[in-house]
Coordinates of C-alpha atoms in Angstrom, one line a residue:
M24 CA 62.8 -33.9 -7.4
S25 CA 60.5 -37.1 -7.0
A26 CA 60.4 -39.6 -4.7
V27 CA 60.0 -43.5 -5.6
G28 CA 58.3 -45.4 -2.8
T29 CA 59.6 -49.1 -2.1
R30 CA 57.6 -52.1 -0.2
G31 CA 59.0 -53.7 3.1
A32 CA 61.6 -50.7 3.4
A33 CA 64.7 -51.6 6.0
A34 CA 65.2 -50.0 9.3
G35 CA 68.1 -48.6 8.7
P36 CA 70.3 -47.6 5.6
D37 CA 71.5 -49.9 3.2
P38 CA 75.6 -49.9 2.9
A39 CA 75.5 -51.0 -0.6
A40 CA 72.9 -48.2 -1.3
A41 CA 75.1 -46.0 -0.2
D42 CA 78.6 -46.6 -1.7
A43 CA 76.3 -47.0 -5.3
A44 CA 74.9 -43.5 -4.8
A45 CA 78.7 -42.3 -3.7
P46 CA 80.3 -40.0 -6.7
D47 CA 82.6 -41.5 -8.8
P48 CA 85.8 -39.5 -9.0
A49 CA 87.0 -40.8 -12.5
A50 CA 83.5 -40.1 -13.4
A51 CA 83.8 -36.6 -11.7
L52 CA 87.2 -36.0 -13.8
A53 CA 86.0 -37.4 -17.3
P54 CA 85.5 -34.2 -19.7
G55 CA 82.1 -33.1 -20.9
P56 CA 80.9 -32.1 -24.1
T57 CA 82.1 -28.2 -24.6
A58 CA 79.7 -25.5 -25.2
E59 CA 80.7 -25.4 -28.8
A60 CA 80.1 -29.1 -29.2
V61 CA 76.3 -29.2 -28.2
P62 CA 74.7 -27.0 -30.5
A63 CA 76.7 -28.8 -33.5
R64 CA 75.6 -31.9 -32.2
N65 CA 72.2 -30.7 -32.1
A66 CA 72.3 -29.3 -35.9
L67 CA 73.8 -32.8 -37.0
A68 CA 70.8 -34.7 -35.3
R69 CA 67.9 -32.3 -37.2
L70 CA 69.9 -32.7 -40.3
V71 CA 69.6 -36.6 -40.1
A72 CA 66.0 -36.6 -39.3
V73 CA 65.1 -34.8 -42.4
V74 CA 66.7 -37.1 -44.7
T75 CA 64.7 -39.6 -46.2
P76 CA 65.7 -43.2 -47.2
L77 CA 66.3 -42.1 -50.7
G78 CA 68.9 -39.5 -49.5
R79 CA 70.5 -41.5 -47.6
V80 CA 71.3 -44.1 -50.1
V81 CA 72.2 -40.8 -52.6
A82 CA 74.4 -39.6 -50.0
L83 CA 76.0 -42.5 -49.7
A84 CA 76.4 -42.9 -53.6
A85 CA 78.1 -39.8 -53.8
V86 CA 80.9 -40.6 -51.2
V87 CA 81.6 -44.4 -52.4
A88 CA 81.3 -43.2 -56.1
G89 CA 83.4 -39.9 -55.4
A90 CA 86.2 -42.0 -53.9
V91 CA 86.3 -45.3 -56.0
G92 CA 86.4 -42.6 -59.0
Y93 CA 89.2 -40.6 -58.2
A94 CA 91.0 -43.1 -56.6
L95 CA 90.7 -45.5 -59.9
G96 CA 90.6 -42.6 -62.1
W97 CA 86.8 -43.4 -63.4
R98 CA 85.3 -40.1 -64.3
E99 CA 82.1 -41.6 -65.1
L100 CA 81.7 -42.1 -61.3
V101 CA 83.2 -38.6 -60.6
A102 CA 80.1 -37.2 -62.9
V103 CA 77.9 -39.5 -60.8
A104 CA 79.5 -38.6 -57.3
W105 CA 79.1 -34.2 -58.5
T106 CA 75.6 -35.4 -60.0
A107 CA 74.6 -36.6 -56.6
A108 CA 76.3 -34.1 -54.3
A109 CA 74.5 -31.1 -57.0
L110 CA 71.2 -32.9 -56.1
W111 CA 71.9 -32.7 -52.1
A112 CA 72.8 -28.9 -52.6
I113 CA 69.4 -28.2 -54.4
A114 CA 67.6 -30.4 -52.0
L115 CA 69.0 -28.5 -48.7
L116 CA 67.9 -25.2 -51.1
H117 CA 64.6 -26.1 -49.9
L118 CA 64.8 -26.6 -46.1
V119 CA 66.2 -22.9 -46.1
G120 CA 64.3 -20.7 -43.3
S121 CA 61.0 -21.9 -41.9
S122 CA 57.5 -22.1 -43.4
G123 CA 55.8 -19.6 -41.3
V124 CA 52.2 -19.9 -43.1
E125 CA 49.1 -20.4 -41.5
V126 CA 47.2 -23.6 -42.2
S127 CA 43.5 -24.1 -40.7
L128 CA 41.5 -27.0 -41.1
R129 CA 37.5 -26.4 -41.1
L130 CA 34.9 -29.3 -41.2
P131 CA 31.2 -27.8 -42.2
R132 CA 29.4 -30.1 -40.1
D133 CA 31.0 -32.7 -37.7
R134 CA 28.2 -35.0 -38.0
V135 CA 26.9 -36.5 -41.3
V136 CA 24.7 -39.6 -42.0
A137 CA 26.6 -43.0 -43.7
G138 CA 26.8 -42.3 -47.6
E139 CA 26.4 -38.2 -47.1
R140 CA 28.9 -36.3 -48.7
A141 CA 31.3 -34.3 -46.0
P142 CA 33.5 -31.7 -47.5
A143 CA 36.4 -30.7 -45.4
T144 CA 38.6 -27.3 -46.8
V145 CA 42.2 -26.9 -46.1
A146 CA 42.9 -22.8 -46.1
V147 CA 46.7 -22.0 -46.1
R148 CA 47.5 -18.2 -45.8
N149 CA 51.3 -16.4 -46.2
P150 CA 51.6 -13.6 -43.8
L151 CA 55.5 -13.2 -44.6
R152 CA 56.9 -10.5 -46.2
R153 CA 58.8 -13.3 -48.7
R154 CA 57.1 -15.7 -51.2
A155 CA 56.1 -18.8 -49.7
V156 CA 57.0 -21.7 -52.5
G157 CA 57.2 -25.8 -52.5
L158 CA 54.9 -26.2 -49.7
T159 CA 52.6 -29.4 -49.3
V160 CA 49.9 -29.6 -46.9
E161 CA 49.3 -33.2 -45.2
V162 CA 46.1 -34.4 -43.8
P163 CA 45.5 -37.7 -42.0
V164 CA 41.8 -39.0 -42.7
G165 CA 41.3 -42.1 -40.8
S166 CA 43.9 -44.4 -41.7
G167 CA 44.5 -42.5 -45.3
L168 CA 45.9 -39.7 -46.2
A169 CA 45.1 -36.4 -48.1
E170 CA 47.9 -34.2 -49.9
V171 CA 46.9 -30.8 -50.7
H172 CA 50.0 -28.8 -52.8
V173 CA 49.7 -25.5 -52.5
P174 CA 51.0 -23.2 -55.2
S175 CA 53.5 -20.2 -54.8
L176 CA 52.4 -17.9 -52.3
A177 CA 53.2 -13.9 -52.2
H178 CA 52.8 -12.0 -48.7
G179 CA 49.2 -11.9 -47.9
Q180 CA 47.8 -14.4 -50.2
A181 CA 45.7 -17.2 -49.3
H182 CA 45.0 -20.6 -50.9
E183 CA 42.0 -23.0 -49.8
D184 CA 41.2 -26.9 -51.2
V185 CA 38.0 -29.3 -50.3
F186 CA 38.5 -32.9 -50.3
V187 CA 35.8 -34.9 -49.4
V188 CA 36.0 -37.4 -46.4
P189 CA 35.2 -40.6 -47.2
T190 CA 31.6 -41.7 -45.7
S191 CA 30.7 -45.1 -46.7
R192 CA 31.1 -46.9 -43.4
R193 CA 29.4 -45.6 -40.0
G194 CA 32.4 -44.5 -37.6
V195 CA 34.0 -41.9 -36.2
I196 CA 36.9 -40.7 -39.0
P197 CA 40.0 -38.6 -37.3
L198 CA 40.9 -35.8 -39.4
G199 CA 44.5 -34.2 -38.3
P200 CA 46.5 -32.8 -37.4
A201 CA 47.1 -30.9 -40.8
R202 CA 51.2 -30.6 -41.1
I203 CA 53.0 -28.5 -43.5
V204 CA 55.6 -30.6 -45.3
R205 CA 58.9 -29.1 -47.1
G206 CA 61.0 -31.4 -49.3
D207 CA 62.7 -31.2 -52.8
P208 CA 60.8 -32.5 -56.0
I209 CA 63.2 -35.7 -55.9
G210 CA 62.6 -36.9 -52.6
L211 CA 66.0 -36.6 -50.5
V212 CA 64.6 -34.4 -47.6
R213 CA 61.3 -33.7 -45.8
R214 CA 60.5 -31.8 -43.0
E215 CA 57.2 -31.8 -41.1
S216 CA 55.4 -29.5 -39.1
A217 CA 52.5 -29.4 -37.5
E218 CA 50.3 -26.5 -37.8
A219 CA 46.5 -27.1 -37.5
A220 CA 44.6 -29.1 -34.6
A221 CA 43.4 -32.3 -34.9
T222 CA 39.1 -32.9 -35.6
R223 CA 37.1 -35.8 -35.8
L224 CA 33.8 -36.8 -38.2
L225 CA 31.1 -38.7 -36.7
V226 CA 29.5 -40.7 -39.2
H227 CA 26.2 -41.4 -38.3
P228 CA 24.4 -45.1 -39.1
R229 CA 21.5 -44.6 -41.7
T230 CA 18.1 -44.6 -39.9
L231 CA 14.7 -44.9 -41.6
A232 CA 11.8 -42.6 -40.6
M233 CA 9.7 -44.8 -38.4
P234 CA 6.2 -43.8 -38.1
S235 CA 4.5 -43.3 -34.1
T236 CA 2.5 -46.4 -33.1
S237 CA 0.9 -47.4 -29.7
T238 CA 3.8 -50.1 -29.4
G239 CA 5.0 -50.0 -26.1
F240 CA 2.2 -48.2 -24.2
V241 CA 0.0 -49.6 -21.3
R242 CA -2.5 -48.1 -19.1
D243 CA -1.2 -46.6 -16.3
L244 CA -2.6 -43.9 -13.8
E245 CA 0.9 -42.4 -13.0
G246 CA 1.7 -42.4 -16.7
R247 CA 0.6 -39.2 -19.3
A248 CA -2.3 -38.2 -20.2
T249 CA -3.1 -38.4 -24.0
R250 CA -5.8 -37.5 -26.3
D251 CA -7.6 -40.8 -26.3
L252 CA -10.5 -41.1 -24.7
T253 CA -12.2 -43.6 -22.0
D254 CA -14.7 -43.7 -19.8
S255 CA -12.4 -44.9 -16.0
D256 CA -9.3 -43.2 -15.4
V257 CA -8.0 -40.0 -13.5
S258 CA -7.7 -37.2 -16.1
F259 CA -11.2 -35.7 -16.4
Q260 CA -12.0 -34.4 -19.9
S261 CA -15.6 -33.8 -20.5
L262 CA -19.5 -35.3 -20.0
R263 CA -21.4 -37.5 -22.8
E264 CA -24.8 -38.4 -23.3
Y265 CA -25.6 -42.0 -21.6
V266 CA -25.7 -44.6 -24.6
P267 CA -27.2 -48.2 -24.0
G268 CA -24.1 -50.3 -22.5
D269 CA -22.8 -47.4 -20.4
L270 CA -22.1 -48.6 -17.3
V271 CA -24.0 -46.7 -14.5
R272 CA -21.3 -46.2 -12.2
H273 CA -19.7 -43.8 -15.0
I274 CA -22.9 -41.5 -14.5
H275 CA -22.2 -38.0 -13.1
W276 CA -25.3 -37.7 -11.3
R277 CA -25.3 -33.8 -10.3
S278 CA -25.0 -33.3 -14.3
T279 CA -28.0 -35.6 -14.6
A280 CA -30.0 -33.9 -11.7
K281 CA -28.9 -30.4 -14.0
T282 CA -29.9 -31.2 -17.4
G283 CA -32.5 -33.9 -16.9
V284 CA -30.6 -36.3 -18.9
H285 CA -28.2 -39.0 -18.0
M286 CA -24.6 -37.9 -18.9
V287 CA -21.7 -40.0 -18.4
R288 CA -18.1 -39.1 -17.6
R289 CA -14.9 -39.2 -20.1
F290 CA -11.4 -39.5 -19.0
E291 CA -8.4 -38.8 -20.9
E292 CA -6.6 -42.1 -21.3
T293 CA -3.4 -42.0 -18.9
R294 CA -0.7 -44.3 -20.5
R295 CA 3.0 -44.9 -19.8
S296 CA 5.7 -46.0 -22.3
H297 CA 9.3 -47.3 -20.9
I298 CA 11.0 -49.0 -24.2
M299 CA 14.0 -50.8 -24.0
V300 CA 16.5 -51.5 -27.2
A301 CA 19.0 -53.8 -26.5
L302 CA 22.0 -54.5 -29.0
S303 CA 24.2 -57.4 -28.5
L304 CA 27.8 -56.5 -29.9
H305 CA 28.9 -59.9 -29.3
A306 CA 30.6 -60.7 -32.7
G307 CA 29.2 -64.7 -32.3
D308 CA 25.9 -63.2 -32.3
Y309 CA 26.7 -62.1 -36.1
G310 CA 28.8 -64.8 -37.2
Y311 CA 31.7 -62.9 -37.0
G312 CA 34.8 -65.0 -36.9
A313 CA 37.9 -64.7 -33.9
A314 CA 39.5 -61.9 -36.2
A315 CA 36.3 -59.5 -36.0
G316 CA 36.9 -55.9 -35.6
P317 CA 36.3 -52.7 -37.0
V318 CA 36.2 -51.9 -40.9
A319 CA 38.5 -48.7 -42.1
D320 CA 37.2 -46.2 -44.7
A321 CA 38.5 -46.7 -47.9
V322 CA 39.3 -43.1 -49.1
G323 CA 38.9 -41.1 -52.4
A324 CA 39.8 -38.1 -54.0
A325 CA 38.3 -34.9 -54.9
G326 CA 38.8 -31.4 -55.6
G327 CA 42.3 -31.7 -57.4
T328 CA 43.0 -33.2 -53.5
T329 CA 45.2 -36.7 -53.5
V330 CA 43.4 -38.9 -50.6
A331 CA 45.5 -42.3 -50.1
A332 CA 43.4 -45.3 -49.6
G333 CA 43.1 -46.8 -46.0
S334 CA 43.9 -50.4 -45.3
A335 CA 40.7 -52.3 -44.2
A336 CA 41.6 -53.6 -40.1
G337 CA 38.5 -56.2 -40.5
A338 CA 39.3 -59.5 -41.8
L339 CA 35.6 -59.9 -42.7
A340 CA 35.0 -56.4 -44.3
G341 CA 32.1 -56.2 -46.6
S342 CA 31.0 -60.0 -45.4
T343 CA 27.4 -61.2 -44.3
A344 CA 28.2 -60.8 -41.0
D345 CA 29.5 -57.2 -41.2
V346 CA 26.6 -56.5 -43.1
E347 CA 24.4 -57.8 -40.5
F348 CA 26.3 -55.5 -37.7
E349 CA 25.5 -52.4 -39.8
L350 CA 21.6 -53.3 -40.1
A351 CA 21.7 -53.9 -36.3
V352 CA 23.1 -50.6 -35.7
S353 CA 20.7 -48.8 -37.8
V354 CA 17.5 -50.5 -36.5
V355 CA 18.4 -49.5 -33.2
G356 CA 18.9 -46.1 -34.5
S357 CA 15.8 -46.0 -35.9
L358 CA 14.0 -47.3 -32.9
G359 CA 15.7 -45.0 -30.3
A360 CA 14.9 -41.8 -32.9
R361 CA 11.5 -42.6 -33.2
A362 CA 11.3 -42.6 -29.5
I363 CA 13.1 -39.9 -28.7
V364 CA 10.8 -38.1 -30.9
D365 CA 7.6 -39.6 -29.4
A366 CA 9.2 -38.4 -26.0
R367 CA 9.0 -41.6 -24.6
T368 CA 10.8 -43.1 -21.5
L369 CA 13.7 -44.8 -23.5
Q370 CA 16.7 -46.8 -22.3
V371 CA 19.3 -48.1 -24.9
V372 CA 21.9 -50.7 -24.2
A373 CA 24.5 -52.6 -25.6
S374 CA 26.8 -55.5 -24.6
A375 CA 29.9 -54.4 -22.7
D376 CA 33.4 -55.8 -22.6
R377 CA 33.3 -58.7 -20.2
S378 CA 37.1 -58.2 -19.3
A379 CA 36.7 -54.7 -18.3
R380 CA 35.6 -53.5 -15.1
R381 CA 32.7 -51.0 -15.4
A382 CA 32.5 -48.2 -12.7
R383 CA 29.3 -48.4 -11.3
R384 CA 28.0 -45.3 -9.2
L385 CA 26.7 -45.7 -6.0
P386 CA 24.5 -43.1 -4.1
T387 CA 26.3 -41.9 -1.4
V388 CA 25.1 -39.0 1.7
S389 CA 27.2 -35.8 1.3
T390 CA 28.5 -34.2 4.3
L391 CA 26.6 -31.3 3.6
P392 CA 23.2 -30.8 4.5
G393 CA 20.6 -31.0 1.3
L394 CA 23.2 -32.5 -1.0
A395 CA 24.1 -35.6 -2.3
R396 CA 27.1 -36.9 -4.2
T397 CA 27.6 -40.2 -6.3
V398 CA 30.7 -42.5 -6.3
A399 CA 32.2 -44.5 -8.4
R400 CA 33.0 -47.9 -8.0
P401 CA 34.0 -50.6 -10.2
S402 CA 31.7 -53.4 -10.8
P403 CA 33.5 -57.1 -10.7
P404 CA 33.9 -58.4 -14.5
G405 CA 32.0 -61.1 -13.6
S406 CA 28.8 -59.2 -12.1
R407 CA 25.9 -58.5 -14.9
S408 CA 25.7 -54.9 -13.9
A409 CA 29.5 -55.3 -16.1
R410 CA 27.5 -56.9 -19.1
L411 CA 25.7 -53.8 -20.6
R412 CA 26.6 -50.4 -21.8
R413 CA 24.1 -47.6 -21.7
L414 CA 24.1 -45.2 -24.5
A415 CA 22.9 -41.5 -24.3
T416 CA 19.3 -41.0 -25.3
V417 CA 19.3 -37.4 -24.3
T418 CA 18.5 -36.2 -27.7
R419 CA 19.1 -38.2 -31.4
D420 CA 22.0 -36.9 -32.1
R421 CA 23.9 -38.0 -28.4
L422 CA 22.3 -41.4 -29.5
L423 CA 23.6 -41.4 -32.8
D424 CA 27.2 -40.6 -31.8
D425 CA 27.3 -43.3 -29.4
L426 CA 26.2 -46.0 -32.1
A427 CA 28.7 -44.5 -34.2
E428 CA 31.6 -45.4 -32.4
I429 CA 30.5 -48.8 -31.1
G430 CA 31.5 -52.4 -33.1
A431 CA 31.4 -55.8 -32.6
S432 CA 33.9 -58.1 -30.2
E433 CA 34.1 -61.6 -29.7
R434 CA 34.6 -60.0 -25.7
A435 CA 31.6 -58.3 -25.9
A436 CA 28.6 -60.0 -23.6
S437 CA 26.5 -62.3 -25.9
L438 CA 22.8 -61.5 -26.1
V439 CA 21.6 -63.3 -23.3
E440 CA 23.9 -62.1 -21.0
L441 CA 23.0 -58.8 -22.0
A442 CA 19.2 -59.3 -21.8
R443 CA 19.7 -60.5 -18.4
A444 CA 21.8 -58.0 -17.1
A445 CA 19.4 -55.3 -18.8
A446 CA 16.5 -57.0 -16.9
D447 CA 17.9 -56.2 -13.6
E448 CA 19.5 -53.0 -14.4
V449 CA 16.3 -51.5 -16.0
A450 CA 13.0 -51.7 -13.9
G451 CA 9.6 -50.8 -15.3
V452 CA 10.0 -51.6 -18.8
S453 CA 6.7 -51.9 -21.1
V454 CA 8.6 -53.3 -24.3
V455 CA 11.6 -54.6 -25.3
F456 CA 13.5 -54.9 -28.6
L457 CA 16.4 -57.1 -29.0
V458 CA 18.6 -56.6 -31.8
C459 CA 21.1 -59.6 -33.3
G460 CA 21.9 -61.1 -36.1
T461 CA 21.4 -64.8 -37.8
G462 CA 24.5 -65.8 -35.0
A463 CA 22.0 -65.7 -32.0
A464 CA 19.9 -69.3 -32.2
P465 CA 16.2 -69.3 -31.5
A466 CA 17.3 -71.0 -28.1
A467 CA 19.0 -68.4 -27.1
I468 CA 16.6 -65.6 -28.4
R469 CA 14.1 -67.4 -26.1
A470 CA 16.7 -67.7 -23.1
A471 CA 17.4 -64.0 -23.6
A472 CA 13.3 -62.9 -23.8
V473 CA 12.4 -65.4 -20.8
G474 CA 14.6 -62.9 -18.2
F475 CA 12.1 -60.1 -18.2
P476 CA 8.9 -59.9 -16.0
P477 CA 5.8 -61.0 -17.2
G478 CA 3.7 -58.3 -19.2
V479 CA 6.8 -57.0 -20.7
Q480 CA 6.6 -57.3 -24.5
V481 CA 9.2 -58.7 -25.8
V482 CA 10.3 -58.2 -29.7
A483 CA 13.5 -59.6 -31.2
V484 CA 14.6 -58.1 -34.4
V485 CA 17.0 -60.6 -36.4
C486 CA 19.1 -58.8 -38.9
D487 CA 19.5 -61.4 -41.9
P488 CA 20.2 -59.8 -45.4
E489 CA 19.7 -63.2 -47.3
V490 CA 16.3 -64.3 -46.3
E491 CA 12.8 -62.5 -47.1
P492 CA 11.2 -60.3 -44.1
G493 CA 9.0 -62.5 -41.7
L494 CA 7.2 -62.6 -38.3
R495 CA 7.4 -65.6 -35.9
R496 CA 5.6 -66.1 -32.8
L497 CA 7.3 -68.1 -30.3
G498 CA 4.6 -67.7 -27.1
D499 CA 4.4 -64.1 -26.1
L500 CA 7.4 -63.7 -28.0
S501 CA 7.7 -61.9 -31.7
V502 CA 10.5 -62.7 -33.7
L503 CA 11.1 -60.4 -36.7
T504 CA 13.6 -61.0 -39.6
I505 CA 14.3 -58.6 -41.7
G506 CA 16.8 -58.2 -44.7
Y507 CA 16.7 -54.5 -45.1
L508 CA 16.4 -51.4 -42.9
E509 CA 13.3 -50.3 -44.9
D510 CA 11.5 -53.7 -44.2
L511 CA 11.4 -52.6 -40.5
R512 CA 8.4 -49.9 -40.5
G513 CA 6.0 -53.2 -42.2
A514 CA 7.5 -55.9 -39.9
L515 CA 6.7 -53.5 -36.7
Q516 CA 3.1 -52.9 -38.4
R517 CA 2.6 -56.9 -38.9
S518 CA 3.7 -57.4 -35.2
A519 CA 1.5 -54.8 -33.9
S520 CA -1.5 -56.4 -35.6

């Protein structure tokens, strides 16, 4: 029993509520359903639930044809009535007994790159002593449906069928739960039972293997030692002979006294690299209209398994704006993956929903000594911290997992709002990549870049599939325009030169 609380409750009992709660003598004397009527009603409800719309039409036609045929003496209508009744009798025979078969849904890989082959296996086994016939296994695949027609299986027999999950587009594709469908060939009755748990397939964006560069490195005594040698640092490496032009203060006098030759100290250069990649999810930064949204995959067929096509949810599926956004996601994945491989400090942020309240992690002191905990407090919708979303950068797969789930939205923070929030939230950044589409005007890109402190290298990557790749410099800001993902490698090399 649960209690329901009310605001501003009265001090004493309510007479009207007491009268309403009193039992009604007439209702108490009213006859209820008998014990025999309840099972019959449940059986009737189960029978009605398995009847398809076509089955209802055939049943109604049988009743009407039989009544009219016998009343008017029309043999044709009587024949129609008995034919419909025979079809119904055959259809009900397909529902006799339970399926009892075992169904499993397997994915060899739960992560693939867009465009790769992603097979899924449906395995059916009959553990019963009787033969299993007339079974069909349906597997929801995104907005589509895969149908596996199972042949007749004797006791202990198994059947496997493979179908290909469509991976033409980046995204998260839910699969399952696999359900067994029993019914007659005509389609008068249909019974479903879920047999296998649901799973999902992550379709990662396509990425480009980027060469390791020195972009984003700044000299810092607290950074990491590199293999590059310098005459002034904190990580001592070796000694070398003095050459004209070396500073006298770099001479190691103790070694010079021992060898009789002027020796100069060499150090390993310590550098720090903190890269931030900011991806705008605002639909206006890519030329999307108000109806921007995720696009469903078109589903194909393979291996004799029928897969129905899903419907496109985005109004601009396949448009230039859609291509721009997918290219931008691939750029972020390529830059982030290269930084993770190079073991650089990396932050990948994306626009958050401006209307949502995001939980903010605030450190607090624990009641136990030596321990600390954090408390999540919602940030106000208008605050800058609520305008960005941090993506996972622990591993390459974790980053691509997050990129597979994102999409453009009109409610997402714009490029300027994202850059200002990122400049406030993330400190110590050495280089920032701002990734957007053609919807972001040059003035907006400049406004986004000025929010970062002096000394931070800002590179804007504009994705425009309709222009030639190029490089523009607006003061200290480098603006790269790329039309294909393969243009990114050359554009970064030109910007670093």
